[in-house]
Short mmCIF file of N, CA and C in Angstrom, two decimals:
data_model
loop_
_atom_site.label_atom_id
_atom_site.label_comp_id
_atom_site.label_asym_id
_atom_site.label_seq_id
_atom_site.Cartn_x
_atom_site.Cartn_y
_atom_site.Cartn_z
N MET A 9 -55.44 -16.61 -72.46
CA MET A 9 -55.48 -18.05 -72.28
C MET A 9 -56.97 -18.57 -72.32
N SER A 10 -57.41 -19.55 -73.09
CA SER A 10 -58.66 -19.88 -73.27
C SER A 10 -59.14 -20.91 -72.18
N GLN A 11 -58.31 -21.99 -71.88
CA GLN A 11 -58.70 -22.88 -70.88
C GLN A 11 -57.48 -23.19 -70.02
N PRO A 12 -57.81 -23.40 -68.68
CA PRO A 12 -56.62 -23.73 -67.80
C PRO A 12 -55.98 -24.97 -68.36
N ARG A 13 -54.63 -25.05 -68.10
CA ARG A 13 -53.75 -26.19 -68.51
C ARG A 13 -54.20 -27.35 -67.67
N GLN A 14 -53.99 -28.59 -68.08
CA GLN A 14 -54.34 -29.83 -67.55
C GLN A 14 -53.06 -30.60 -67.23
N PRO A 15 -52.79 -31.22 -66.12
CA PRO A 15 -51.78 -32.19 -65.90
C PRO A 15 -51.63 -33.19 -66.95
N GLY A 16 -50.55 -33.62 -67.48
CA GLY A 16 -50.34 -34.69 -68.36
C GLY A 16 -50.62 -34.26 -69.82
N VAL A 17 -51.05 -33.07 -70.09
CA VAL A 17 -51.49 -32.70 -71.32
C VAL A 17 -50.39 -31.71 -71.84
N PRO A 18 -49.53 -32.07 -72.73
CA PRO A 18 -48.66 -31.10 -73.35
C PRO A 18 -49.34 -29.96 -73.98
N TYR A 19 -48.74 -28.72 -73.89
CA TYR A 19 -49.24 -27.54 -74.54
C TYR A 19 -48.77 -27.51 -75.93
N PRO A 20 -49.59 -27.04 -76.88
CA PRO A 20 -49.11 -27.11 -78.34
C PRO A 20 -47.90 -26.24 -78.50
N ARG A 21 -46.91 -26.68 -79.25
CA ARG A 21 -45.72 -25.92 -79.59
C ARG A 21 -46.07 -24.69 -80.45
N LEU A 22 -45.38 -23.72 -80.11
CA LEU A 22 -45.38 -22.41 -80.90
C LEU A 22 -44.68 -22.75 -82.27
N PRO A 23 -45.38 -22.39 -83.43
CA PRO A 23 -44.83 -22.70 -84.72
C PRO A 23 -43.55 -21.99 -84.75
N LEU A 24 -42.56 -22.69 -85.54
CA LEU A 24 -41.19 -22.13 -85.76
C LEU A 24 -41.26 -20.91 -86.54
N PRO A 25 -40.46 -19.94 -86.30
CA PRO A 25 -40.38 -18.71 -86.94
C PRO A 25 -39.95 -18.79 -88.36
N ASP A 26 -40.61 -18.05 -89.21
CA ASP A 26 -40.10 -17.87 -90.64
C ASP A 26 -38.77 -17.26 -90.84
N SER A 27 -38.46 -16.24 -89.85
CA SER A 27 -37.28 -15.45 -89.94
C SER A 27 -36.79 -15.22 -88.54
N GLN A 28 -36.56 -13.96 -88.23
CA GLN A 28 -36.27 -13.67 -86.77
C GLN A 28 -37.46 -13.87 -85.78
N GLU A 29 -37.02 -14.48 -84.67
CA GLU A 29 -38.04 -14.80 -83.57
C GLU A 29 -38.67 -13.39 -83.16
N ASP A 30 -40.07 -13.47 -82.98
CA ASP A 30 -40.91 -12.50 -82.28
C ASP A 30 -40.78 -12.79 -80.85
N LEU A 31 -39.99 -12.12 -80.05
CA LEU A 31 -39.90 -12.34 -78.60
C LEU A 31 -41.18 -12.05 -77.96
N HIS A 32 -41.91 -11.06 -78.44
CA HIS A 32 -43.21 -10.74 -77.65
C HIS A 32 -44.04 -11.92 -77.84
N ALA A 33 -44.26 -12.47 -79.13
CA ALA A 33 -45.16 -13.63 -79.25
C ALA A 33 -44.65 -14.81 -78.48
N PHE A 34 -43.42 -15.00 -78.44
CA PHE A 34 -42.75 -16.03 -77.61
C PHE A 34 -43.05 -15.93 -76.26
N GLN A 35 -42.98 -14.72 -75.64
CA GLN A 35 -43.40 -14.48 -74.29
C GLN A 35 -44.81 -14.78 -74.05
N ARG A 36 -45.72 -14.27 -74.88
CA ARG A 36 -47.23 -14.63 -74.83
C ARG A 36 -47.43 -16.11 -74.64
N TRP A 37 -46.83 -16.79 -75.62
CA TRP A 37 -46.97 -18.31 -75.73
C TRP A 37 -46.36 -18.81 -74.38
N LEU A 38 -45.40 -18.45 -73.92
CA LEU A 38 -44.67 -18.92 -72.70
C LEU A 38 -45.56 -18.91 -71.46
N GLY A 39 -46.23 -17.71 -71.50
CA GLY A 39 -47.25 -17.52 -70.33
C GLY A 39 -48.39 -18.43 -70.40
N GLU A 40 -48.87 -18.75 -71.58
CA GLU A 40 -49.98 -19.73 -71.72
C GLU A 40 -49.48 -21.22 -71.44
N ALA A 41 -48.34 -21.51 -71.97
CA ALA A 41 -47.73 -22.96 -71.80
C ALA A 41 -47.30 -23.23 -70.39
N ILE A 42 -46.89 -22.22 -69.69
CA ILE A 42 -46.35 -22.40 -68.42
C ILE A 42 -47.04 -21.39 -67.53
N PRO A 43 -48.33 -21.64 -66.88
CA PRO A 43 -49.07 -20.67 -66.21
C PRO A 43 -48.43 -19.88 -65.19
N MET A 44 -47.39 -20.26 -64.54
CA MET A 44 -46.62 -19.54 -63.43
C MET A 44 -45.91 -18.33 -64.02
N VAL A 45 -45.67 -18.37 -65.36
CA VAL A 45 -44.93 -17.36 -65.97
C VAL A 45 -45.44 -15.87 -65.77
N GLY A 46 -46.87 -15.90 -65.70
CA GLY A 46 -47.47 -14.67 -65.49
C GLY A 46 -47.20 -14.06 -64.24
N ALA A 47 -46.80 -14.83 -63.14
CA ALA A 47 -46.57 -14.33 -61.99
C ALA A 47 -45.02 -14.01 -61.49
N LEU A 48 -44.30 -14.18 -62.67
CA LEU A 48 -42.86 -13.89 -62.39
C LEU A 48 -42.38 -12.56 -62.65
N GLY A 49 -43.25 -11.63 -63.10
CA GLY A 49 -42.78 -10.44 -63.33
C GLY A 49 -41.88 -9.98 -64.46
N ILE A 50 -41.94 -10.84 -65.64
CA ILE A 50 -41.03 -10.62 -66.63
C ILE A 50 -41.59 -9.45 -67.44
N GLN A 51 -40.90 -8.33 -67.64
CA GLN A 51 -41.37 -7.25 -68.21
C GLN A 51 -40.98 -7.28 -69.79
N ARG A 52 -39.75 -7.69 -69.96
CA ARG A 52 -39.26 -7.50 -71.37
C ARG A 52 -38.13 -8.70 -71.40
N MET A 53 -38.11 -9.27 -72.78
CA MET A 53 -36.98 -10.20 -73.20
C MET A 53 -36.32 -9.53 -74.33
N THR A 54 -34.93 -9.67 -74.31
CA THR A 54 -34.20 -9.27 -75.57
C THR A 54 -33.14 -10.32 -75.71
N LEU A 55 -32.63 -10.31 -76.94
CA LEU A 55 -31.45 -11.19 -77.25
C LEU A 55 -30.51 -10.43 -77.86
N ASP A 56 -29.18 -10.37 -77.24
CA ASP A 56 -28.10 -9.66 -77.65
C ASP A 56 -26.70 -10.46 -77.90
N SER A 57 -26.41 -10.78 -79.06
CA SER A 57 -25.17 -11.66 -79.28
C SER A 57 -25.12 -12.90 -78.35
N GLY A 58 -26.17 -13.62 -78.42
CA GLY A 58 -26.10 -14.77 -77.63
C GLY A 58 -26.35 -14.76 -76.20
N THR A 59 -26.76 -13.73 -75.80
CA THR A 59 -27.09 -13.46 -74.39
C THR A 59 -28.73 -13.15 -74.40
N LEU A 60 -29.37 -13.91 -73.53
CA LEU A 60 -30.84 -13.52 -73.32
C LEU A 60 -30.92 -12.60 -72.04
N ILE A 61 -31.56 -11.62 -72.19
CA ILE A 61 -31.76 -10.62 -71.14
C ILE A 61 -33.07 -10.43 -70.74
N TRP A 62 -33.52 -10.54 -69.47
CA TRP A 62 -34.77 -10.26 -68.98
C TRP A 62 -34.80 -9.11 -68.04
N GLN A 63 -35.84 -8.23 -68.23
CA GLN A 63 -36.07 -7.06 -67.30
C GLN A 63 -37.32 -7.61 -66.43
N LEU A 64 -37.13 -7.53 -65.12
CA LEU A 64 -38.18 -8.12 -64.20
C LEU A 64 -38.61 -7.01 -63.15
N ALA A 65 -39.89 -7.07 -62.69
CA ALA A 65 -40.33 -6.21 -61.69
C ALA A 65 -40.07 -7.03 -60.38
N LEU A 66 -39.74 -6.51 -59.37
CA LEU A 66 -39.46 -7.14 -58.17
C LEU A 66 -40.91 -7.42 -57.34
N SER A 67 -41.88 -6.62 -57.47
CA SER A 67 -43.08 -6.71 -56.70
C SER A 67 -43.67 -8.16 -56.74
N PRO A 68 -43.76 -8.86 -57.79
CA PRO A 68 -44.33 -10.21 -57.74
C PRO A 68 -43.51 -11.27 -56.94
N SER A 69 -42.35 -10.83 -56.68
CA SER A 69 -41.28 -11.90 -56.22
C SER A 69 -40.84 -11.47 -54.74
N LEU A 70 -41.63 -10.59 -54.09
CA LEU A 70 -41.21 -10.14 -52.76
C LEU A 70 -41.35 -11.18 -51.71
N ASN A 71 -40.42 -11.29 -50.90
CA ASN A 71 -40.44 -12.12 -49.72
C ASN A 71 -40.87 -11.35 -48.37
N ASP A 72 -41.01 -11.93 -47.33
CA ASP A 72 -41.37 -11.30 -45.99
C ASP A 72 -40.48 -10.13 -45.62
N LYS A 73 -39.34 -10.17 -46.08
CA LYS A 73 -38.32 -9.06 -45.72
C LYS A 73 -38.26 -7.90 -46.66
N GLY A 74 -39.20 -7.93 -47.83
CA GLY A 74 -39.20 -6.99 -48.60
C GLY A 74 -38.32 -7.03 -49.72
N THR A 75 -37.53 -8.04 -49.78
CA THR A 75 -36.55 -8.36 -50.98
C THR A 75 -36.97 -9.46 -51.78
N GLY A 76 -36.16 -9.83 -52.83
CA GLY A 76 -36.42 -10.90 -53.67
C GLY A 76 -36.52 -12.28 -52.98
N PHE A 77 -37.52 -13.00 -53.17
CA PHE A 77 -37.69 -14.36 -52.72
C PHE A 77 -36.81 -15.30 -53.35
N GLY A 78 -36.02 -16.01 -52.76
CA GLY A 78 -34.99 -16.89 -53.38
C GLY A 78 -35.74 -17.96 -54.28
N GLY A 79 -36.67 -18.58 -53.85
CA GLY A 79 -37.53 -19.46 -54.71
C GLY A 79 -37.92 -18.92 -56.03
N ALA A 80 -38.43 -17.72 -56.01
CA ALA A 80 -38.84 -17.10 -57.24
C ALA A 80 -37.69 -16.71 -58.11
N LEU A 81 -36.67 -16.37 -57.49
CA LEU A 81 -35.43 -15.92 -58.36
C LEU A 81 -34.78 -17.13 -58.93
N THR A 82 -34.81 -18.29 -58.20
CA THR A 82 -34.35 -19.56 -58.76
C THR A 82 -35.21 -20.02 -59.93
N ALA A 83 -36.51 -19.99 -59.73
CA ALA A 83 -37.35 -20.32 -60.74
C ALA A 83 -37.20 -19.54 -62.08
N GLN A 84 -36.98 -18.17 -61.91
CA GLN A 84 -36.65 -17.27 -63.03
C GLN A 84 -35.42 -17.66 -63.83
N THR A 85 -34.40 -17.96 -62.99
CA THR A 85 -33.08 -18.25 -63.75
C THR A 85 -33.17 -19.63 -64.41
N THR A 86 -33.90 -20.63 -63.83
CA THR A 86 -34.12 -21.94 -64.39
C THR A 86 -34.96 -21.71 -65.72
N LEU A 87 -35.91 -21.18 -65.61
CA LEU A 87 -36.78 -20.94 -66.84
C LEU A 87 -36.05 -20.20 -67.87
N GLN A 88 -35.28 -19.02 -67.50
CA GLN A 88 -34.55 -18.33 -68.52
C GLN A 88 -33.61 -19.13 -69.25
N GLY A 89 -32.98 -20.06 -68.51
CA GLY A 89 -32.07 -21.00 -69.27
C GLY A 89 -32.87 -21.87 -70.17
N TRP A 90 -34.05 -22.31 -69.86
CA TRP A 90 -34.80 -23.26 -70.72
C TRP A 90 -35.32 -22.37 -71.99
N CYS A 91 -35.71 -21.15 -71.74
CA CYS A 91 -35.89 -20.25 -72.86
C CYS A 91 -34.79 -20.10 -73.77
N TRP A 92 -33.63 -19.79 -73.21
CA TRP A 92 -32.33 -19.74 -74.15
C TRP A 92 -32.18 -20.89 -75.15
N VAL A 93 -32.22 -22.14 -74.46
CA VAL A 93 -32.01 -23.21 -75.20
C VAL A 93 -33.20 -23.41 -76.33
N THR A 94 -34.44 -23.27 -75.84
CA THR A 94 -35.50 -23.34 -76.79
C THR A 94 -35.39 -22.26 -77.90
N LEU A 95 -35.04 -21.08 -77.55
CA LEU A 95 -34.90 -20.09 -78.65
C LEU A 95 -33.78 -20.34 -79.58
N TRP A 96 -32.67 -20.97 -79.09
CA TRP A 96 -31.51 -21.24 -79.78
C TRP A 96 -31.94 -22.40 -80.88
N LEU A 97 -32.70 -23.36 -80.25
CA LEU A 97 -33.24 -24.39 -81.13
C LEU A 97 -34.10 -23.87 -82.36
N ARG A 98 -35.04 -22.97 -81.88
CA ARG A 98 -35.91 -22.48 -83.01
C ARG A 98 -35.26 -21.62 -83.89
N GLU A 99 -34.17 -20.96 -83.48
CA GLU A 99 -33.51 -20.14 -84.58
C GLU A 99 -32.80 -21.12 -85.62
N ARG A 100 -32.61 -22.46 -85.25
CA ARG A 100 -32.06 -23.37 -86.16
C ARG A 100 -33.16 -24.22 -86.85
N GLY A 101 -34.44 -23.92 -86.57
CA GLY A 101 -35.52 -24.61 -87.30
C GLY A 101 -35.74 -25.94 -86.51
N LEU A 102 -35.28 -26.15 -85.21
CA LEU A 102 -35.59 -27.30 -84.38
C LEU A 102 -36.67 -27.19 -83.45
N ALA A 103 -37.56 -28.13 -83.32
CA ALA A 103 -38.59 -28.17 -82.37
C ALA A 103 -38.34 -29.43 -81.53
N GLN A 104 -37.45 -29.24 -80.58
CA GLN A 104 -37.17 -30.45 -79.72
C GLN A 104 -37.41 -30.14 -78.16
N ASP A 105 -37.76 -31.08 -77.34
CA ASP A 105 -38.01 -30.80 -75.89
C ASP A 105 -36.61 -30.44 -75.23
N VAL A 106 -36.75 -29.73 -74.32
CA VAL A 106 -35.66 -29.24 -73.44
C VAL A 106 -35.98 -29.36 -71.98
N VAL A 107 -35.06 -29.98 -71.19
CA VAL A 107 -35.36 -30.14 -69.75
C VAL A 107 -34.06 -29.65 -68.93
N VAL A 108 -34.32 -29.22 -67.82
CA VAL A 108 -33.17 -28.81 -67.01
C VAL A 108 -32.65 -30.18 -66.24
N ALA A 109 -31.32 -30.43 -66.15
CA ALA A 109 -30.79 -31.66 -65.54
C ALA A 109 -30.18 -31.36 -64.23
N GLU A 110 -29.59 -30.22 -64.10
CA GLU A 110 -29.07 -29.84 -62.73
C GLU A 110 -28.89 -28.40 -62.69
N ALA A 111 -29.02 -27.83 -61.54
CA ALA A 111 -28.88 -26.33 -61.42
C ALA A 111 -28.47 -26.10 -59.97
N SER A 112 -27.58 -24.79 -59.97
CA SER A 112 -27.26 -24.34 -58.61
C SER A 112 -27.20 -22.89 -58.74
N GLN A 113 -27.43 -22.26 -57.48
CA GLN A 113 -27.52 -20.71 -57.36
C GLN A 113 -26.60 -20.43 -56.22
N ARG A 114 -26.00 -19.17 -56.41
CA ARG A 114 -25.29 -18.54 -55.29
C ARG A 114 -25.91 -17.09 -55.01
N PHE A 115 -26.47 -16.98 -53.82
CA PHE A 115 -27.11 -15.68 -53.58
C PHE A 115 -25.94 -14.81 -52.91
N LEU A 116 -25.80 -13.62 -53.55
CA LEU A 116 -24.74 -12.71 -53.18
C LEU A 116 -24.94 -11.40 -52.47
N ALA A 117 -26.36 -11.02 -52.74
CA ALA A 117 -26.74 -9.76 -52.18
C ALA A 117 -28.31 -9.77 -52.21
N PRO A 118 -28.93 -8.93 -51.43
CA PRO A 118 -30.48 -9.00 -51.51
C PRO A 118 -30.83 -8.17 -52.72
N VAL A 119 -31.97 -8.70 -53.33
CA VAL A 119 -32.59 -7.99 -54.43
C VAL A 119 -33.50 -7.04 -53.79
N THR A 120 -33.41 -5.71 -54.07
CA THR A 120 -34.08 -4.69 -53.45
C THR A 120 -34.86 -3.85 -54.31
N GLY A 121 -34.75 -4.08 -55.70
CA GLY A 121 -35.66 -3.24 -56.68
C GLY A 121 -35.77 -4.08 -57.89
N ASP A 122 -36.41 -3.49 -58.96
CA ASP A 122 -36.46 -4.15 -60.28
C ASP A 122 -35.18 -4.67 -60.67
N TYR A 123 -35.08 -5.70 -61.60
CA TYR A 123 -33.79 -6.16 -61.83
C TYR A 123 -33.73 -6.68 -63.15
N ARG A 124 -32.61 -7.09 -63.70
CA ARG A 124 -32.48 -7.96 -64.88
C ARG A 124 -31.59 -9.25 -64.65
N ILE A 125 -31.89 -10.17 -65.55
CA ILE A 125 -31.13 -11.46 -65.44
C ILE A 125 -30.56 -11.59 -66.84
N THR A 126 -29.34 -11.96 -66.87
CA THR A 126 -28.69 -12.33 -68.27
C THR A 126 -28.41 -13.82 -68.16
N CYS A 127 -28.42 -14.34 -69.40
CA CYS A 127 -28.20 -15.86 -69.58
C CYS A 127 -27.44 -16.02 -70.85
N ALA A 128 -26.33 -16.71 -70.67
CA ALA A 128 -25.47 -17.12 -71.80
C ALA A 128 -24.75 -18.42 -71.58
N SER A 129 -24.22 -19.02 -72.63
CA SER A 129 -23.34 -20.20 -72.49
C SER A 129 -22.25 -20.06 -71.53
N SER A 130 -21.91 -21.01 -70.78
CA SER A 130 -20.76 -20.90 -69.72
C SER A 130 -19.51 -21.07 -70.50
N ASP A 131 -19.47 -21.54 -71.81
CA ASP A 131 -18.26 -21.78 -72.58
C ASP A 131 -18.60 -21.21 -74.01
N LEU A 132 -17.74 -20.45 -74.47
CA LEU A 132 -17.96 -19.75 -75.87
C LEU A 132 -18.24 -20.95 -76.83
N SER A 133 -17.64 -22.09 -76.82
CA SER A 133 -17.65 -23.22 -77.71
C SER A 133 -19.00 -23.97 -77.38
N GLY A 134 -19.67 -23.65 -76.30
CA GLY A 134 -20.86 -24.57 -75.87
C GLY A 134 -21.94 -24.75 -76.94
N PRO A 135 -22.38 -23.65 -77.57
CA PRO A 135 -23.40 -23.67 -78.67
C PRO A 135 -22.87 -24.57 -79.85
N LYS A 136 -21.65 -24.47 -80.13
CA LYS A 136 -21.18 -25.17 -81.47
C LYS A 136 -21.10 -26.68 -80.92
N GLN A 137 -20.73 -26.99 -79.70
CA GLN A 137 -20.57 -28.41 -79.29
C GLN A 137 -21.95 -28.86 -79.19
N LEU A 138 -22.99 -28.14 -78.78
CA LEU A 138 -24.39 -28.67 -78.76
C LEU A 138 -24.81 -29.06 -80.09
N GLU A 139 -24.61 -28.11 -81.00
CA GLU A 139 -24.93 -28.36 -82.47
C GLU A 139 -24.35 -29.60 -82.99
N THR A 140 -23.08 -29.79 -82.70
CA THR A 140 -22.38 -31.08 -83.14
C THR A 140 -23.08 -32.23 -82.61
N LYS A 141 -23.33 -32.30 -81.27
CA LYS A 141 -24.02 -33.42 -80.69
C LYS A 141 -25.34 -33.69 -81.15
N LEU A 142 -26.10 -32.60 -81.49
CA LEU A 142 -27.58 -32.79 -82.15
C LEU A 142 -27.41 -33.29 -83.50
N LYS A 143 -26.58 -33.04 -84.31
CA LYS A 143 -26.31 -33.53 -85.53
C LYS A 143 -25.83 -35.02 -85.50
N ALA A 144 -25.00 -35.35 -84.65
CA ALA A 144 -24.55 -36.61 -84.55
C ALA A 144 -25.42 -37.64 -83.77
N ARG A 145 -26.07 -37.18 -82.72
CA ARG A 145 -26.96 -38.07 -81.95
C ARG A 145 -28.33 -37.77 -81.82
N GLY A 146 -28.65 -36.47 -82.23
CA GLY A 146 -30.08 -36.01 -82.07
C GLY A 146 -30.39 -35.58 -80.64
N LYS A 147 -29.38 -35.40 -79.83
CA LYS A 147 -29.53 -35.12 -78.50
C LYS A 147 -28.26 -34.32 -77.99
N GLY A 148 -28.33 -33.67 -77.03
CA GLY A 148 -27.09 -33.03 -76.47
C GLY A 148 -27.56 -32.10 -75.15
N SER A 149 -26.41 -31.67 -74.57
CA SER A 149 -26.60 -30.73 -73.36
C SER A 149 -25.72 -29.46 -73.49
N ILE A 150 -26.12 -28.56 -72.72
CA ILE A 150 -25.27 -27.33 -72.69
C ILE A 150 -25.41 -26.74 -71.32
N THR A 151 -24.39 -26.13 -70.83
CA THR A 151 -24.42 -25.39 -69.36
C THR A 151 -24.52 -23.99 -69.74
N LEU A 152 -25.41 -23.32 -68.96
CA LEU A 152 -25.67 -21.87 -69.21
C LEU A 152 -25.42 -21.26 -67.90
N ASN A 153 -24.90 -19.96 -67.83
CA ASN A 153 -24.92 -19.23 -66.67
C ASN A 153 -25.89 -18.06 -66.65
N GLN A 154 -26.48 -17.76 -65.45
CA GLN A 154 -27.21 -16.54 -65.39
C GLN A 154 -26.66 -15.69 -64.31
N GLN A 155 -26.94 -14.49 -64.51
CA GLN A 155 -26.56 -13.41 -63.52
C GLN A 155 -27.74 -12.53 -63.31
N LEU A 156 -27.92 -12.14 -62.16
CA LEU A 156 -28.98 -11.29 -61.76
C LEU A 156 -28.55 -10.02 -61.22
N TYR A 157 -28.77 -8.89 -61.79
CA TYR A 157 -28.27 -7.55 -61.31
C TYR A 157 -29.37 -6.70 -61.02
N CYS A 158 -29.30 -6.23 -59.77
CA CYS A 158 -30.16 -5.08 -59.19
C CYS A 158 -29.34 -3.73 -59.37
N GLY A 159 -29.76 -3.01 -60.34
CA GLY A 159 -28.79 -1.90 -60.85
C GLY A 159 -27.54 -2.39 -61.25
N ASP A 160 -26.38 -1.98 -60.66
CA ASP A 160 -25.05 -2.48 -60.94
C ASP A 160 -24.48 -3.58 -59.98
N ILE A 161 -25.42 -4.00 -59.03
CA ILE A 161 -25.05 -4.95 -57.99
C ILE A 161 -25.40 -6.36 -58.57
N LEU A 162 -24.40 -7.27 -58.59
CA LEU A 162 -24.61 -8.61 -58.85
C LEU A 162 -25.07 -9.23 -57.67
N CYS A 163 -26.42 -9.82 -57.58
CA CYS A 163 -27.08 -10.34 -56.51
C CYS A 163 -27.21 -11.90 -56.47
N LEU A 164 -27.00 -12.54 -57.73
CA LEU A 164 -27.26 -13.93 -57.83
C LEU A 164 -26.58 -14.40 -59.03
N GLU A 165 -25.74 -15.46 -58.91
CA GLU A 165 -25.22 -16.19 -59.95
C GLU A 165 -25.75 -17.63 -60.08
N ALA A 166 -26.15 -18.13 -61.19
CA ALA A 166 -26.72 -19.37 -61.20
C ALA A 166 -26.06 -20.14 -62.38
N SER A 167 -26.13 -21.44 -62.32
CA SER A 167 -25.51 -22.25 -63.53
C SER A 167 -26.37 -23.48 -63.54
N ALA A 168 -26.77 -23.88 -64.77
CA ALA A 168 -27.50 -25.04 -65.02
C ALA A 168 -27.26 -25.75 -66.35
N ARG A 169 -27.34 -27.04 -66.30
CA ARG A 169 -27.10 -27.92 -67.55
C ARG A 169 -28.49 -28.38 -68.01
N TYR A 170 -28.69 -27.91 -69.32
CA TYR A 170 -30.00 -28.21 -69.98
C TYR A 170 -29.73 -29.38 -71.02
N VAL A 171 -30.80 -30.19 -71.14
CA VAL A 171 -30.58 -31.32 -72.01
C VAL A 171 -31.62 -31.19 -73.03
N VAL A 172 -31.25 -31.30 -74.43
CA VAL A 172 -32.16 -31.42 -75.52
C VAL A 172 -32.38 -32.77 -75.76
N LEU A 173 -33.70 -33.21 -75.62
CA LEU A 173 -34.07 -34.65 -75.86
C LEU A 173 -34.19 -34.88 -77.27
N PRO A 174 -33.91 -36.24 -77.55
CA PRO A 174 -34.17 -36.71 -79.08
C PRO A 174 -35.57 -36.51 -79.43
N ARG A 175 -35.67 -36.32 -80.77
CA ARG A 175 -37.07 -36.19 -81.26
C ARG A 175 -37.94 -37.54 -81.07
N PRO A 176 -39.19 -37.46 -80.88
CA PRO A 176 -39.77 -38.73 -80.53
C PRO A 176 -39.92 -39.56 -81.80
#
């Protein structure tokens, strides 16, 4: 990153991909566009059949008890949903702004080691419904679910509704 981000100044968009998204380039851009990303411990992003999967290190998100800090885990799930929608739009050649409208989390077990978070539409028809709304109105929303696993243990479930804003 060449210069620190300034409040009120949007970061330049990453050019739309010519073909398949380079997730490594997207992750680098993400770290520049959103400075806190570098502190979240994201080790790898993959996309598999409509599911975005992140592998994360626990060490940057430790709390005073030596387990995952709920605020960091919440930030990760919220950001991952934003990335899912942004990547979905980019795959369709669309560069529109995405915001989170509402989110909830349910903590089920402590996170005690490195972990993975999965993110997918809460409804199989969700992506198609979003595509229909975007074509008809230029804006739309989708609800996504995230699940955080430490090994085979489900530690956190999250759900959030993301809104794709109309083009300016």
